[in-house]
């Protein structure tokens, strides 16, 4: 059975601090996605990681993918309140079969 | 504008009354899928479709039906809704060459 495990599930950070969210998955895949969701809203695509060693950065967020270790990370640099949201990783198995982790609820406090 | 359109956005219904949530995409995507989102459980896949007339079960298909008669549409059918199907539902579409999934705005369903 495919598992996609995120940790931590809850993260309370102070503004200005750094932290990393981890996403482990249990099957072979070379496509991994990170999404952001604000309360009551749909999912916003953050990153698409397509190959081993892929690294992408947007603002204070950086995502990486290690397909050999079946691990992706989402690193937050110098957090600000606007980053408060729930972050999901999702693994693309094949042909529309996208499996999500449980999400990490991030709260950034002043 | 490229989009996935779900209707309705909100629905309150009674136990046992059949309902359909529609999903339509205008990007000529082959792949479409349905998810339900519940607190603490993330998004769980209900059904997905690889193309017209080709569908497969996801992790939580019980109590749901789907059909894919046209490429653009992928309706979710609840033949006899029960309170445990109260949830937030999302439809998504993609194409293998597209490197990404587009999600609808969601349908909040309450079954009383």
Short mmCIF file of C-alpha atoms in Angstrom, two decimals:
data_model
loop_
_atom_site.label_atom_id
_atom_site.label_comp_id
_atom_site.label_asym_id
_atom_site.label_seq_id
_atom_site.Cartn_x
_atom_site.Cartn_y
_atom_site.Cartn_z
CA UNK A 1 0.00 0.00 0.00
CA UNK A 2 1.34 3.39 -0.95
CA UNK A 3 1.98 5.72 1.94
CA UNK A 4 2.86 9.38 1.84
CA UNK A 5 3.93 10.61 5.23
CA UNK A 6 4.48 14.21 6.17
CA UNK A 7 6.00 15.50 9.32
CA UNK A 8 5.43 17.39 11.34
CA UNK A 9 1.65 17.60 11.04
CA UNK A 10 1.56 20.80 13.07
CA UNK A 11 4.23 23.44 13.16
CA UNK A 12 4.21 26.63 15.16
CA UNK A 13 7.05 28.95 14.24
CA UNK A 14 8.23 32.36 15.20
CA UNK A 15 8.71 34.94 12.51
CA UNK A 16 12.25 35.02 11.24
CA UNK A 17 13.01 31.37 12.03
CA UNK A 18 13.85 28.56 9.62
CA UNK A 19 12.27 25.14 9.47
CA UNK A 20 11.86 22.09 7.23
CA UNK A 21 8.82 19.96 6.44
CA UNK A 22 9.52 16.39 5.39
CA UNK A 23 7.62 14.17 2.98
CA UNK A 24 8.43 10.46 2.75
CA UNK A 25 6.75 8.14 0.31
CA UNK A 26 6.80 4.38 -0.08
CA UNK A 27 6.74 3.72 -3.82
CA UNK A 28 8.71 4.66 -6.89
CA UNK A 29 7.79 7.99 -8.39
CA UNK A 30 9.66 10.78 -10.11
CA UNK A 31 6.94 13.38 -9.82
CA UNK A 32 6.21 15.11 -6.58
CA UNK A 33 4.14 18.20 -5.90
CA UNK A 34 3.85 20.67 -3.08
CA UNK A 35 0.61 22.57 -2.53
CA UNK A 36 -0.53 25.30 -0.21
CA UNK A 37 -4.07 25.54 1.13
CA UNK A 38 -5.56 28.48 3.00
CA UNK A 39 -8.61 27.85 5.20
CA UNK A 40 -11.75 27.24 3.14
CA UNK A 41 -9.85 27.54 -0.13
CA UNK A 42 -8.70 25.24 -2.88
CA UNK A 43 -5.15 24.01 -3.40
CA UNK A 44 -2.51 26.30 -4.82
CA UNK A 45 0.40 24.69 -6.63
CA UNK A 46 3.77 25.66 -5.19
CA UNK A 47 6.31 23.33 -6.73
CA UNK A 48 6.52 20.50 -9.24
CA UNK A 49 9.60 18.30 -8.76
CA UNK A 50 10.26 16.04 -11.70
CA UNK A 51 13.57 14.30 -11.14
CA UNK A 52 16.08 13.16 -8.59
CA UNK A 53 18.02 16.05 -7.17
CA UNK A 54 15.48 18.64 -8.32
CA UNK A 55 15.54 21.82 -6.27
CA UNK A 56 13.16 24.72 -6.73
CA UNK A 57 12.86 28.00 -4.86
CA UNK A 58 10.19 30.63 -4.69
CA UNK A 59 10.60 33.43 -2.22
CA UNK A 60 11.12 32.02 1.28
CA UNK A 61 10.25 28.46 0.24
CA UNK A 62 12.61 25.90 -1.25
CA UNK A 63 11.66 22.34 -2.21
CA UNK A 64 13.92 19.41 -3.04
CA UNK A 65 13.48 15.82 -4.15
CA UNK A 66 15.60 12.73 -3.50
CA UNK A 67 13.98 9.87 -5.40
CA UNK A 68 16.49 7.31 -4.11
CA UNK A 69 15.60 8.07 -0.51
CA UNK A 70 11.94 8.69 -1.49
CA UNK A 71 12.09 11.96 0.37
CA UNK A 72 11.13 15.51 -0.41
CA UNK A 73 11.67 18.54 1.80
CA UNK A 74 10.07 21.96 1.94
CA UNK A 75 12.37 24.43 3.63
CA UNK A 76 11.08 27.69 5.04
CA UNK A 77 13.55 30.52 5.44
CA UNK A 78 12.92 33.49 7.75
CA UNK A 79 9.23 32.73 8.15
CA UNK A 80 6.66 35.50 7.94
CA UNK A 81 3.02 35.49 9.04
CA UNK A 82 1.78 35.31 5.43
CA UNK A 83 3.20 31.80 5.17
CA UNK A 84 0.66 30.51 7.69
CA UNK A 85 -1.33 27.83 5.84
CA UNK A 86 -1.53 24.07 5.41
CA UNK A 87 1.10 22.53 3.13
CA UNK A 88 0.60 19.24 1.33
CA UNK A 89 2.97 17.04 -0.58
CA UNK A 90 1.53 14.71 -3.20
CA UNK A 91 3.10 11.85 -5.13
CA UNK A 92 2.13 11.17 -8.73
CA UNK A 93 1.92 7.40 -9.20
CA UNK A 94 0.69 7.38 -12.79
CA UNK A 95 -2.11 8.47 -15.06
CA UNK A 96 -4.03 10.72 -12.75
CA UNK A 97 -3.33 8.75 -9.59
CA UNK A 98 -2.11 11.47 -7.21
CA UNK A 99 -1.73 10.55 -3.55
CA UNK A 100 -1.50 13.17 -0.80
CA UNK A 101 0.15 13.34 2.57
CA UNK A 102 -1.97 14.41 5.53
CA UNK A 103 -0.67 17.97 5.40
CA UNK A 104 1.36 20.20 7.69
CA UNK A 105 -0.51 23.03 9.35
CA UNK A 106 1.92 25.90 9.71
CA UNK A 107 1.31 28.79 12.06
CA UNK A 108 3.80 31.66 12.05
CA UNK A 109 3.62 33.89 15.08
CA UNK A 110 5.19 37.31 15.62
CA UNK B 1 -9.12 30.80 -18.82
CA UNK B 2 -7.95 27.27 -18.03
CA UNK B 3 -9.99 25.95 -15.15
CA UNK B 4 -11.74 23.11 -13.40
CA UNK B 5 -15.33 23.99 -12.54
CA UNK B 6 -17.22 22.22 -9.78
CA UNK B 7 -20.89 22.65 -8.97
CA UNK B 8 -22.43 23.24 -6.59
CA UNK B 9 -20.04 25.00 -4.21
CA UNK B 10 -22.24 24.25 -1.21
CA UNK B 11 -24.88 21.59 -0.73
CA UNK B 12 -26.97 20.50 2.22
CA UNK B 13 -29.00 17.37 1.66
CA UNK B 14 -30.79 14.64 3.56
CA UNK B 15 -29.75 11.05 4.06
CA UNK B 16 -30.64 8.82 1.13
CA UNK B 17 -31.42 11.51 -1.43
CA UNK B 18 -29.35 10.89 -4.56
CA UNK B 19 -27.10 13.73 -5.64
CA UNK B 20 -24.51 14.52 -8.29
CA UNK B 21 -21.58 16.88 -8.02
CA UNK B 22 -20.40 18.00 -11.43
CA UNK B 23 -16.83 18.62 -12.54
CA UNK B 24 -15.81 20.05 -15.88
CA UNK B 25 -12.42 21.05 -17.29
CA UNK B 26 -11.58 23.06 -20.39
CA UNK B 27 -7.95 22.01 -20.86
CA UNK B 28 -8.47 18.79 -22.82
CA UNK B 29 -6.87 16.85 -19.95
CA UNK B 30 -6.93 13.05 -20.03
CA UNK B 31 -6.73 12.59 -16.28
CA UNK B 32 -9.42 13.57 -13.80
CA UNK B 33 -9.91 12.63 -10.17
CA UNK B 34 -12.03 13.20 -7.09
CA UNK B 35 -10.85 13.73 -3.52
CA UNK B 36 -12.51 14.25 -0.21
CA UNK B 37 -10.90 16.31 2.52
CA UNK B 38 -11.60 15.76 6.18
CA UNK B 39 -9.87 17.35 9.19
CA UNK B 40 -6.75 15.43 10.19
CA UNK B 41 -6.99 13.06 7.23
CA UNK B 42 -5.73 15.22 4.40
CA UNK B 43 -7.05 14.61 0.90
CA UNK B 44 -8.10 11.07 0.14
CA UNK B 45 -8.68 9.92 -3.39
CA UNK B 46 -12.15 8.59 -4.20
CA UNK B 47 -11.89 7.73 -7.89
CA UNK B 48 -9.67 8.67 -10.76
CA UNK B 49 -9.98 8.45 -14.53
CA UNK B 50 -7.20 7.98 -17.08
CA UNK B 51 -9.41 8.83 -20.05
CA UNK B 52 -12.93 8.51 -21.43
CA UNK B 53 -14.62 5.34 -20.15
CA UNK B 54 -11.56 4.41 -18.05
CA UNK B 55 -11.88 4.82 -14.30
CA UNK B 56 -10.39 3.22 -11.22
CA UNK B 57 -11.00 3.22 -7.49
CA UNK B 58 -8.95 5.33 -5.15
CA UNK B 59 -8.57 4.84 -1.42
CA UNK B 60 -12.17 5.57 -0.35
CA UNK B 61 -14.59 4.63 -3.17
CA UNK B 62 -17.36 3.13 -1.02
CA UNK B 63 -20.66 4.96 -1.43
CA UNK B 64 -19.58 6.83 -4.57
CA UNK B 65 -19.93 6.32 -8.30
CA UNK B 66 -18.32 8.10 -11.21
CA UNK B 67 -18.63 8.10 -14.97
CA UNK B 68 -16.45 9.50 -17.73
CA UNK B 69 -18.54 9.61 -20.87
CA UNK B 70 -16.90 12.78 -22.19
CA UNK B 71 -13.35 13.94 -21.81
CA UNK B 72 -14.26 17.24 -20.17
CA UNK B 73 -16.72 15.95 -17.55
CA UNK B 74 -16.29 13.70 -14.54
CA UNK B 75 -19.35 13.76 -12.28
CA UNK B 76 -19.37 12.30 -8.77
CA UNK B 77 -22.58 10.49 -7.85
CA UNK B 78 -23.77 9.68 -4.36
CA UNK B 79 -26.64 7.24 -4.82
CA UNK B 80 -27.68 7.19 -1.16
CA UNK B 81 -25.73 9.79 0.81
CA UNK B 82 -25.07 9.22 4.49
CA UNK B 83 -23.85 11.64 7.20
CA UNK B 84 -20.33 10.17 7.05
CA UNK B 85 -20.06 11.55 3.53
CA UNK B 86 -20.23 15.08 4.89
CA UNK B 87 -16.96 16.51 3.65
CA UNK B 88 -15.18 18.97 1.36
CA UNK B 89 -14.79 17.53 -2.12
CA UNK B 90 -12.28 18.50 -4.78
CA UNK B 91 -12.05 17.60 -8.43
CA UNK B 92 -8.72 17.78 -10.26
CA UNK B 93 -7.49 17.32 -13.80
CA UNK B 94 -4.13 16.84 -15.45
CA UNK B 95 -2.26 15.60 -18.45
CA UNK B 96 1.01 13.65 -18.36
CA UNK B 97 2.65 16.32 -20.46
CA UNK B 98 1.27 19.09 -18.27
CA UNK B 99 3.43 18.52 -15.20
CA UNK B 100 0.75 19.62 -12.83
CA UNK B 101 -2.77 19.20 -11.55
CA UNK B 102 -5.46 21.86 -11.61
CA UNK B 103 -8.00 21.75 -8.80
CA UNK B 104 -11.56 22.95 -8.69
CA UNK B 105 -12.78 25.37 -6.02
CA UNK B 106 -14.31 22.59 -3.95
CA UNK B 107 -17.81 21.47 -2.95
CA UNK B 108 -18.78 21.52 0.69
CA UNK B 109 -21.36 18.80 1.21
CA UNK B 110 -23.40 18.33 4.37
CA UNK B 111 -25.62 15.28 4.74
CA UNK B 112 -28.14 15.46 7.58
#
